[in-house]
XYZ file of C-alpha atoms in Angstrom:
653
model
C 83.518 -16.475 33.651
C 79.706 -15.878 34.124
C 80.410 -12.562 35.668
C 82.951 -11.814 32.813
C 81.686 -12.975 29.777
C 77.874 -13.899 30.091
C 75.136 -11.593 29.487
C 72.176 -12.030 32.226
C 68.735 -12.995 31.141
C 66.147 -10.431 31.081
C 63.561 -10.922 34.053
C 60.558 -11.494 32.048
C 62.121 -14.582 30.117
C 61.865 -16.479 33.107
C 59.173 -19.412 32.614
C 57.366 -22.043 34.681
C 60.323 -24.443 34.621
C 62.478 -22.282 36.849
C 60.021 -21.848 39.346
C 58.442 -18.900 38.009
C 54.959 -20.277 39.442
C 56.084 -20.661 43.096
C 57.566 -16.911 42.702
C 54.222 -15.706 41.241
C 52.141 -17.359 44.115
C 54.388 -15.594 46.622
C 53.613 -12.378 44.849
C 49.902 -13.345 44.924
C 49.503 -13.122 40.928
C 49.881 -15.486 38.059
C 52.977 -16.390 35.982
C 51.590 -14.432 33.102
C 50.933 -11.294 35.184
C 54.229 -11.505 36.763
C 56.001 -11.741 33.532
C 54.157 -8.608 32.446
C 55.003 -6.947 35.824
C 58.460 -7.587 35.239
C 58.669 -6.591 31.424
C 59.583 -3.022 30.584
C 61.060 -0.562 33.452
C 61.921 -3.201 36.247
C 63.998 -5.343 33.768
C 65.737 -2.224 32.272
C 66.832 -1.155 35.819
C 68.349 -4.710 36.647
C 69.673 -5.078 33.415
C 71.497 -1.523 33.578
C 72.728 -2.692 37.144
C 74.375 -5.551 35.417
C 75.812 -4.244 32.576
C 79.658 -5.619 31.958
C 80.832 -2.307 31.306
C 80.988 -0.274 34.165
C 80.543 2.992 32.099
C 77.065 1.539 31.078
C 75.944 0.952 34.726
C 74.424 3.406 37.237
C 77.034 6.120 38.160
C 76.009 5.406 41.919
C 73.481 3.801 44.324
C 71.481 7.031 44.558
C 70.990 6.967 40.424
C 69.596 3.435 40.725
C 67.473 4.465 43.600
C 66.210 7.566 41.864
C 65.248 5.346 38.695
C 63.312 2.838 41.293
C 61.539 5.947 42.970
C 60.325 7.023 39.419
C 59.269 3.679 38.565
C 57.254 3.505 41.713
C 55.753 7.107 40.973
C 54.932 6.379 37.270
C 57.322 8.660 36.079
C 59.997 8.063 33.258
C 63.210 6.065 34.294
C 66.394 7.601 33.343
C 67.521 4.604 31.679
C 64.918 4.983 28.643
C 63.687 8.650 29.310
C 64.230 9.688 25.630
C 61.366 7.698 24.015
C 58.464 10.092 23.372
C 55.959 7.457 23.407
C 57.210 6.090 26.540
C 56.965 9.499 28.335
C 53.511 9.873 27.030
C 52.258 6.572 28.449
C 53.968 7.363 31.783
C 52.179 10.824 31.942
C 48.795 9.058 31.146
C 49.307 6.586 33.996
C 50.370 9.227 36.445
C 47.260 11.431 35.644
C 44.914 8.775 34.466
C 41.970 10.741 36.201
C 42.658 13.656 34.563
C 43.563 12.597 31.306
C 40.245 10.434 30.964
C 38.285 13.664 32.019
C 39.940 15.375 29.227
C 39.783 12.831 26.678
C 35.922 12.724 27.338
C 36.176 16.858 26.926
C 37.924 16.011 23.923
C 35.409 13.468 22.556
C 32.564 15.734 23.256
C 34.495 18.733 21.436
C 35.457 16.638 18.663
C 31.722 15.437 18.210
C 30.421 18.760 18.727
C 32.934 20.195 16.047
C 31.895 17.302 13.591
C 28.363 17.929 14.264
C 28.701 21.682 13.838
C 30.680 21.203 10.766
C 28.051 18.936 9.340
C 25.132 21.143 10.358
C 27.337 24.155 8.701
C 27.568 22.168 5.615
C 23.813 21.050 5.656
C 22.805 24.701 6.403
C 24.934 25.833 3.504
C 23.602 23.328 1.382
C 20.069 24.045 2.644
C 20.934 27.798 1.782
C 22.078 27.043 -1.498
C 18.994 25.032 -1.978
C 16.679 27.665 -0.927
C 18.268 30.304 -3.255
C 18.498 27.689 -6.333
C 14.657 27.073 -5.915
C 14.081 30.571 -5.556
C 15.832 31.388 -8.860
C 14.366 28.265 -10.430
C 10.866 29.408 -9.494
C 11.491 32.965 -10.487
C 12.778 31.975 -14.040
C 9.548 29.534 -14.278
C 6.957 32.218 -13.274
C 8.539 34.545 -15.899
C 5.949 32.697 -18.463
C 3.276 34.576 -16.773
C 4.666 37.893 -16.922
C 2.722 39.956 -19.164
C 5.645 40.821 -20.849
C 6.208 37.162 -22.087
C 2.629 35.930 -21.940
C 1.135 38.715 -24.008
C -2.110 37.992 -22.927
C -1.886 34.081 -23.448
C -3.091 32.142 -20.211
C -0.337 29.634 -18.923
C -1.828 26.291 -17.242
C 0.058 24.455 -14.432
C 0.825 21.875 -16.746
C 2.616 24.229 -19.334
C 4.653 25.537 -16.214
C 5.628 22.235 -15.061
C 6.867 21.321 -18.851
C 8.760 24.666 -18.771
C 10.445 23.732 -15.681
C 11.199 20.236 -16.675
C 12.941 21.684 -19.907
C 14.930 24.007 -17.973
C 16.350 21.208 -15.707
C 17.091 19.073 -18.733
C 18.845 21.766 -20.458
C 20.823 23.145 -17.391
C 24.315 21.705 -17.210
C 26.053 23.675 -14.386
C 23.265 22.611 -11.592
C 24.623 20.624 -8.650
C 23.693 17.110 -9.607
C 22.092 16.523 -5.893
C 20.338 20.040 -6.182
C 19.023 18.844 -9.658
C 17.916 15.743 -8.047
C 16.062 17.502 -5.570
C 14.248 19.810 -8.048
C 13.541 16.833 -10.147
C 11.697 15.064 -7.543
C 9.683 18.304 -6.361
C 8.454 18.567 -10.087
C 7.757 14.744 -10.218
C 5.610 15.310 -6.821
C 3.425 17.782 -8.563
C 3.099 15.763 -11.760
C 1.788 12.933 -9.492
C -0.667 15.163 -7.992
C -1.779 16.190 -11.450
C -2.221 12.683 -12.303
C 0.581 12.798 -14.976
C 1.917 9.674 -13.659
C 4.164 8.777 -16.438
C 6.079 12.248 -16.327
C 6.250 11.779 -12.523
C 8.003 8.328 -12.884
C 10.492 9.806 -15.484
C 11.486 12.583 -13.141
C 11.762 10.557 -9.873
C 13.683 7.737 -11.579
C 16.277 10.385 -12.538
C 16.463 11.899 -8.993
C 16.693 8.578 -7.543
C 19.417 7.513 -9.965
C 21.590 10.498 -8.578
C 20.849 10.722 -5.206
C 22.094 6.720 -5.186
C 25.641 7.777 -6.130
C 25.580 10.573 -3.192
C 26.440 9.322 0.064
C 25.341 12.541 1.900
C 21.578 12.017 1.171
C 20.316 8.871 2.210
C 16.819 10.523 3.912
C 16.321 12.491 0.661
C 17.089 9.537 -1.590
C 14.407 7.391 0.508
C 11.785 10.211 0.681
C 12.210 10.438 -3.395
C 11.850 6.483 -3.473
C 8.676 6.544 -1.143
C 7.088 9.083 -3.627
C 8.257 6.966 -6.782
C 6.654 3.967 -5.181
C 3.356 5.510 -5.043
C 3.675 6.669 -8.818
C 4.626 3.021 -9.907
C 1.757 1.557 -7.799
C -0.682 4.001 -9.830
C 0.918 2.938 -13.275
C 0.339 -0.827 -11.969
C 4.096 -1.780 -11.615
C 3.814 -3.169 -8.545
C 6.974 -5.233 -8.302
C 8.994 -1.986 -9.097
C 6.978 0.050 -6.752
C 8.014 -2.596 -3.790
C 11.706 -2.701 -4.791
C 11.782 1.173 -4.318
C 10.174 1.375 -1.152
C 12.205 -1.339 0.252
C 15.037 0.203 -0.804
C 13.818 3.410 1.005
C 13.207 1.299 4.026
C 16.660 0.311 4.136
C 18.103 3.697 3.863
C 16.074 4.850 6.602
C 16.851 2.105 9.087
C 20.591 2.905 8.168
C 20.433 6.291 9.710
C 20.057 6.295 13.663
C 18.788 9.628 13.301
C 15.740 8.825 10.822
C 12.545 10.449 11.845
C 9.666 8.249 12.752
C 7.570 10.002 10.194
C 9.591 8.909 7.242
C 9.299 5.437 8.553
C 5.622 5.975 8.932
C 5.458 6.856 5.179
C 7.604 3.933 4.064
C 5.328 1.614 5.838
C 2.167 3.280 4.570
C 3.470 3.058 1.058
C 4.073 -0.602 1.539
C 0.751 -1.028 3.051
C -0.570 0.445 -0.087
C 1.201 -1.576 -2.500
C 0.069 -4.656 -0.708
C -3.550 -3.692 -1.176
C -3.270 -3.429 -4.744
C -1.833 -6.626 -4.745
C -4.828 -7.810 -2.803
C -2.670 -9.147 -0.032
C -4.938 -7.671 2.602
C -3.629 -9.200 5.784
C -0.162 -7.866 5.114
C -1.583 -4.594 4.281
C -3.139 -4.480 7.844
C 0.040 -5.235 9.450
C 1.812 -2.873 7.765
C -0.752 -0.043 8.036
C -1.183 -0.549 12.018
C 2.553 -0.107 12.251
C 2.434 3.254 10.260
C -0.363 4.483 12.168
C 1.592 3.477 15.459
C 4.647 5.678 14.449
C 2.426 8.649 12.957
C 0.696 8.899 16.532
C 4.253 9.775 18.250
C 4.534 13.109 19.367
C 4.781 15.570 17.688
C 1.504 14.121 15.993
C 1.660 15.230 11.907
C -2.339 14.984 11.426
C -1.691 14.781 7.641
C 0.714 11.815 8.265
C -1.640 10.330 10.642
C -4.872 10.989 8.457
C -2.931 9.140 5.442
C -1.914 6.064 7.530
C -5.237 5.814 8.996
C -6.675 5.867 5.325
C -4.470 3.023 4.475
C -5.538 1.097 7.484
C -9.100 1.418 6.372
C -8.462 0.241 2.862
C -6.615 -2.998 4.202
C -9.883 -3.640 6.660
C -11.979 -3.275 3.874
C -10.171 -5.747 2.065
C -10.330 -8.522 4.987
C -14.276 -7.555 4.970
C -13.808 -5.829 8.281
C -16.234 -3.139 7.404
C -16.992 -1.486 10.567
C -13.378 -1.183 11.417
C -12.590 0.390 7.949
C -15.637 2.718 8.110
C -14.230 3.943 11.484
C -10.677 4.488 9.996
C -12.281 6.213 6.908
C -14.178 8.626 9.095
C -11.050 9.164 11.400
C -8.860 10.027 8.054
C -11.848 12.477 6.902
C -11.703 14.456 10.120
C -7.963 14.633 10.444
C -7.723 15.553 6.578
C -10.353 17.785 6.475
C -8.866 19.898 9.438
C -5.218 19.855 7.718
C -6.423 20.470 4.138
C -9.838 21.773 4.113
C -13.272 19.892 3.357
C -12.712 20.615 -0.463
C -9.261 19.160 -0.899
C -9.201 16.265 -3.142
C -7.707 13.885 -0.445
C -11.026 14.421 1.189
C -12.857 13.801 -1.898
C -10.742 10.572 -2.209
C -12.083 9.463 1.351
C -15.746 10.032 0.402
C -15.194 7.699 -2.694
C -13.429 5.087 -0.359
C -16.796 5.496 2.149
C -18.890 4.911 -1.081
C -16.916 1.673 -1.670
C -17.457 0.540 1.818
C -20.886 1.164 1.778
C -21.689 -0.682 -1.562
C -19.844 -3.580 0.131
C -22.519 -3.192 3.075
C -25.446 -3.033 0.665
C -26.155 0.596 1.849
C -26.450 1.835 -1.928
C -28.404 4.997 -0.824
C -25.515 6.374 1.316
C -23.146 4.772 -1.342
C -24.587 7.260 -3.889
C -24.367 10.356 -1.691
C -20.619 9.673 -1.058
C -19.909 8.998 -4.577
C -21.353 11.801 -5.605
C -19.836 13.952 -2.937
C -16.716 12.606 -3.689
C -17.041 13.675 -7.544
C -18.102 17.150 -6.538
C -14.974 17.668 -4.529
C -12.573 16.328 -7.141
C -13.667 17.849 -10.389
C -13.160 21.273 -9.522
C -9.965 20.935 -7.681
C -8.378 18.427 -10.311
C -9.987 18.913 -13.677
C -12.298 16.619 -15.429
C -9.603 14.463 -17.075
C -7.473 13.589 -13.677
C -7.438 9.849 -13.201
C -9.083 10.198 -9.762
C -11.950 12.029 -11.241
C -12.299 9.543 -14.062
C -12.059 6.898 -11.511
C -14.701 8.740 -9.202
C -17.025 8.870 -12.309
C -16.644 5.167 -12.685
C -17.211 4.417 -9.035
C -20.474 6.677 -9.253
C -21.335 4.516 -12.359
C -21.045 1.464 -10.295
C -23.161 2.779 -7.775
C -25.837 3.504 -10.023
C -25.577 -0.224 -11.475
C -26.001 -1.345 -8.042
C -29.280 0.308 -7.575
C -30.489 -0.890 -10.732
C -30.204 2.446 -12.870
C -28.146 0.635 -15.494
C -28.548 3.736 -18.254
C -27.272 6.127 -15.873
C -24.182 3.660 -14.901
C -23.515 3.253 -18.689
C -23.363 7.060 -19.375
C -20.698 7.029 -16.541
C -18.711 3.998 -17.080
C -18.744 4.252 -21.162
C -16.832 7.127 -21.187
C -14.739 6.701 -18.072
C -13.267 3.624 -19.852
C -12.678 5.736 -23.273
C -10.904 8.294 -20.865
C -8.435 5.931 -19.297
C -7.647 4.117 -22.296
C -6.785 7.621 -23.990
C -4.913 8.973 -21.042
C -3.660 6.140 -19.410
C -2.950 3.399 -21.851
C -4.695 0.222 -22.893
C -2.660 -1.725 -20.332
C -3.576 0.359 -17.452
C -5.131 -1.576 -14.246
C -7.702 1.029 -13.686
C -9.024 0.623 -17.200
C -9.532 -3.227 -16.511
C -11.457 -2.653 -13.303
C -13.547 -0.171 -14.907
C -14.037 -2.622 -17.790
C -15.387 -5.403 -15.465
C -18.180 -2.884 -14.155
C -18.786 -2.009 -17.566
C -19.401 -5.620 -18.562
C -21.728 -6.177 -15.695
C -23.758 -3.074 -16.604
C -23.882 -4.311 -20.256
C -25.222 -7.835 -19.030
C -28.079 -6.086 -17.688
C -28.732 -3.974 -20.827
C -28.737 -7.364 -22.640
C -25.838 -6.397 -24.484
C -24.152 -9.599 -24.319
C -21.719 -9.121 -27.208
C -20.602 -5.952 -25.789
C -20.195 -7.369 -22.202
C -18.093 -10.227 -23.736
C -15.795 -7.578 -25.237
C -15.562 -5.622 -22.024
C -14.635 -8.808 -19.817
C -12.299 -10.314 -22.542
C -10.177 -7.018 -22.704
C -10.250 -6.617 -18.895
C -9.070 -10.292 -18.586
C -6.247 -9.362 -21.114
C -4.679 -6.381 -18.886
C -4.958 -8.419 -15.895
C -3.316 -11.521 -17.117
C -0.480 -9.488 -19.035
C 0.262 -7.569 -15.756
C -0.093 -9.955 -12.795
C -0.939 -13.371 -14.042
C -4.227 -15.351 -14.470
C -4.640 -16.167 -10.864
C -4.815 -12.333 -9.816
C -8.298 -11.401 -8.562
C -8.920 -8.965 -11.077
C -8.512 -11.559 -13.788
C -10.312 -14.154 -12.047
C -13.438 -11.540 -12.038
C -12.975 -10.684 -15.394
C -13.118 -14.648 -16.070
C -16.154 -15.117 -14.070
C -17.933 -12.311 -16.009
C -17.270 -14.087 -19.200
C -18.835 -17.265 -17.569
C -22.059 -15.151 -16.521
C -22.082 -14.107 -20.267
C -21.908 -17.713 -21.597
C -24.596 -18.875 -19.172
C -26.886 -16.270 -20.304
C -26.294 -17.353 -24.048
C -26.765 -21.082 -22.889
C -23.221 -22.029 -23.577
C -23.159 -24.364 -20.985
C -19.881 -26.064 -21.542
C -17.934 -22.816 -21.946
C -19.431 -21.585 -19.049
C -18.620 -24.429 -16.862
C -15.119 -24.665 -18.063
C -14.839 -21.023 -17.062
C -16.536 -20.864 -13.589
C -14.936 -23.943 -12.622
C -11.419 -22.505 -13.260
C -12.554 -19.353 -10.807
C -13.942 -22.161 -8.285
C -10.485 -23.908 -8.495
C -8.342 -20.610 -8.000
C -10.774 -19.681 -5.206
C -10.114 -23.172 -3.276
C -6.525 -23.010 -3.968
C -6.475 -19.500 -2.492
C -9.094 -20.458 0.162
C -11.226 -17.647 -0.738
C -14.313 -17.870 1.151
C -16.643 -14.915 0.395
C -17.139 -15.191 -3.562
C -20.846 -15.444 -3.120
C -21.628 -14.448 -6.384
C -19.908 -17.661 -7.738
C -21.839 -19.892 -5.405
C -25.233 -18.815 -7.086
C -23.763 -18.650 -10.375
C -22.538 -22.157 -10.174
C -25.764 -23.091 -8.774
C -27.529 -21.691 -11.697
C -25.415 -23.466 -13.938
C -26.315 -26.609 -12.499
C -30.309 -25.774 -12.898
C -29.787 -25.009 -16.308
C -27.900 -28.471 -16.800
C -31.202 -29.870 -15.559
C -29.505 -30.892 -12.230
C -31.729 -28.660 -9.547
C -30.607 -31.005 -6.614
C -26.992 -29.922 -7.191
C -28.102 -26.511 -7.809
C -29.994 -26.601 -4.419
C -27.013 -27.495 -2.568
C -24.730 -24.918 -3.962
C -27.305 -22.179 -3.349
C -27.894 -23.086 0.054
C -24.129 -23.049 0.897
C -23.847 -19.510 -0.850
C -26.828 -18.365 1.254
C -25.314 -19.592 4.269
C -22.354 -17.595 3.839
C -23.695 -14.340 2.431
C -26.248 -14.270 5.539
C -23.561 -15.055 7.760
C -21.208 -12.250 6.308
C -23.201 -9.623 4.886
C -26.511 -10.008 6.869
C -30.029 -11.123 5.895
C -30.839 -7.869 3.963
C -28.233 -7.738 1.343
C -27.646 -7.751 -2.213
C -25.520 -11.043 -2.007
C -28.184 -12.781 0.429
C -31.160 -11.927 -1.870
C -29.843 -13.426 -5.043
C -28.896 -16.367 -3.103
C -32.639 -16.726 -1.952
C -33.814 -15.931 -5.358
C -31.610 -18.537 -7.103
C -32.360 -21.160 -4.561
C -36.013 -20.595 -5.079
C -35.517 -21.205 -8.850
C -33.583 -24.718 -7.846
C -36.490 -25.729 -5.550
C -38.831 -25.006 -8.056
C -37.401 -27.065 -10.952
C -36.819 -30.070 -8.321
C -40.632 -29.805 -7.699
C -40.334 -28.046 -4.177
C -43.012 -25.155 -4.880
C -43.592 -24.452 -1.411
C -39.963 -24.224 -0.801
C -39.481 -21.957 -4.026
C -42.214 -19.951 -2.809
C -40.501 -19.397 0.591
C -37.284 -18.564 -0.859
C -38.475 -16.075 -3.195
C -40.393 -14.224 -0.429
C -37.354 -14.405 1.221
C -35.548 -12.731 -1.472
C -37.981 -9.760 -1.371
C -37.284 -9.469 2.254
C -33.588 -9.443 1.296
C -34.064 -6.854 -1.357
C -35.531 -4.384 1.133
C -31.754 -3.035 1.682
C -33.349 -0.799 -1.389
C -36.450 0.739 0.026
C -39.616 -1.096 -1.089
C -37.081 -3.505 -2.777
C -37.257 -1.079 -5.646
C -34.901 -2.630 -7.925
C -35.145 -4.532 -11.249
C -33.905 -7.925 -9.765
C -36.518 -7.632 -6.978
C -38.841 -7.178 -9.808
C -37.905 -10.428 -11.190
C -38.039 -12.335 -7.983
C -41.873 -10.838 -7.840
C -42.394 -12.196 -11.354
C -40.895 -15.635 -10.378
C -42.942 -15.538 -7.123
C -46.267 -14.486 -8.893
C -46.054 -17.368 -11.369
C -45.990 -19.888 -8.555
C -48.665 -18.029 -6.639
C -51.007 -17.728 -9.789
C -51.438 -21.679 -9.700
C -53.135 -21.311 -6.556
C -56.491 -19.719 -6.342
C -56.295 -18.369 -2.720
C -53.026 -16.658 -3.826
C -54.060 -15.377 -7.277
C -54.802 -11.986 -6.073
C -51.373 -11.605 -4.445
C -50.158 -12.750 -7.657
C -51.640 -9.884 -9.689
C -50.409 -7.445 -7.430
C -46.855 -8.852 -7.677
C -47.302 -8.741 -11.360
C -48.569 -4.990 -11.523
C -45.125 -4.303 -9.281
C -43.183 -6.151 -11.931
C -44.536 -4.001 -14.553
C -44.026 -0.678 -12.644
C -40.643 -1.311 -11.770
C -39.500 -2.357 -14.958
C -41.192 0.410 -16.749
C -39.493 2.918 -14.462
C -35.975 1.350 -14.751
C -35.588 -0.326 -17.909
C -35.636 1.249 -21.723
C -39.310 1.458 -23.445
C -37.883 -1.258 -25.778
C -36.631 -3.801 -23.435
C -38.251 -6.979 -23.972
C -38.690 -7.631 -20.096
C -41.367 -4.905 -19.966
C -43.431 -6.794 -22.658
C -42.727 -9.946 -20.615
C -44.416 -8.130 -17.293
C -47.296 -6.723 -19.497
C -47.930 -10.227 -20.955
C -47.813 -11.901 -17.403
C -50.287 -9.138 -15.900
C -52.434 -9.378 -18.836
C -52.965 -13.062 -18.417
C -53.482 -12.715 -14.612
C -55.927 -10.343 -15.119
C -57.810 -12.096 -17.745
C -57.887 -15.873 -17.184
C -58.695 -17.156 -13.799
C -57.836 -20.918 -14.432
C -55.070 -21.881 -12.200
C -52.142 -23.133 -14.020
């Protein structure tokens, strides 16, 4: 009955309960691999040999032997040769080496074909772009054709505006190509200092490129440029978002160039500098420089990256390293762009900034003048960088004690920034702080208060009250109220600055120490004043050296605190030390050094043996104040009266 009626089981269906394990062990394999081995051709051959219907079985022993031989030779067996996929699998197994080689060659050919197709598409795109740009430029420069211009001079700004209008009206241009042209125009608007126009074009370009899957690198480059524009406009959060997206695009491309990644890092470093996050800026700039130094080296990119590194080093008060970076950037960019390029002018401005931080004001003046001389012809009088260069030159004159010259530069600079950049621009806020300092020295306390108040409002609305710029403006207001003897208001303002400094671990606010010390002295607490002045002096001398502006002021105010506490000898010692520190300017030729001389002369006049020195000091005071201050300034009359008293009355006071 089993032979006649029962269907035999397939070989691969036997399991461990039927001694499959022992059989597998005898065949030196596992039960699972044995089942896999039996499945397929072998069980089909056995199954056909056991068919109930003789017509379905092999016709002869030879036919069965032939199928077994085909199985051993990895050829299709006759029992199932009608299946095309099955025949293909057998062919692959029988010719494994050849098929593998062919497959590899096929992959290479396929990859090459894809690469050639992409390259061809890219070449075609570039050709279309080149032709479109050429036609665009021909159309643009038709404006200077004498037949069209008719004797009228056409400026670069007018050409740009014409091109922008053409793009806005063009409906047939490929969207990606139009975005590329918008990015180019945006870049030129940026170079001309027209940041609002640049932002509008760059935003439009990025919006289109985000919808295209074929342009991730172009999108990243445009976003990097957009981030620079937004940074100049003070939109730091938006700038950060733009460059972060650019970073993401570049890292998603295995073939993204190191130069593009370096530009993204450079942009992020500059944003961090604008946020006053100098340690982070230093890390980012170092990474950018490392990428920029990879072969082949692009000197322009390397110069810009080294410049960014210098800005970060300046921010953390690593002035020697910052100067080395600035000078390397100067060398690289002078070689690439020429010594009269605006970028080179900018580096001279940065060197002036650094030298002011080092109390090297004579050198700072030379660098600031050189920066302005390079930038003005190249960019024009009302370019934001040129305006800022005039303001920085004014700040240098302020530090040198030439307050009238400083005001002549800073007042128009602030007006121009307000008119061209808007009333909320961070560059204006910075200029207003410097203008407030100048107005204090010119005894215009109302004007100083107005400048500091306007600056504080801009910073606070932009970045919050704790931002360093806002705190600088608040400190300026504290000094104004100190001069006015509004001591309660001054205390509130200066203690707020002190609280923020402590919370942020700011250790180099030397001005705050001697200003707070002076506040305590005016409150008739010279002991507390002297304590603050000594700490400020210790920090200033440690960080900026003995011959520096900050050390000189610290000695001066400590001298006043000691005088008021009754320590006249200590006061004389500190005022003499102040004059030594003021020698960062040759012969201590500065209005504030004159004030130190005057206070020292008053102390020395009380002693017969030093009265002659006191007269000499008073003579120097009158000479300096007459040369530096306007004729009607009451400080000149103060010096004249003191000298007259010393010359006429020999009685010690």
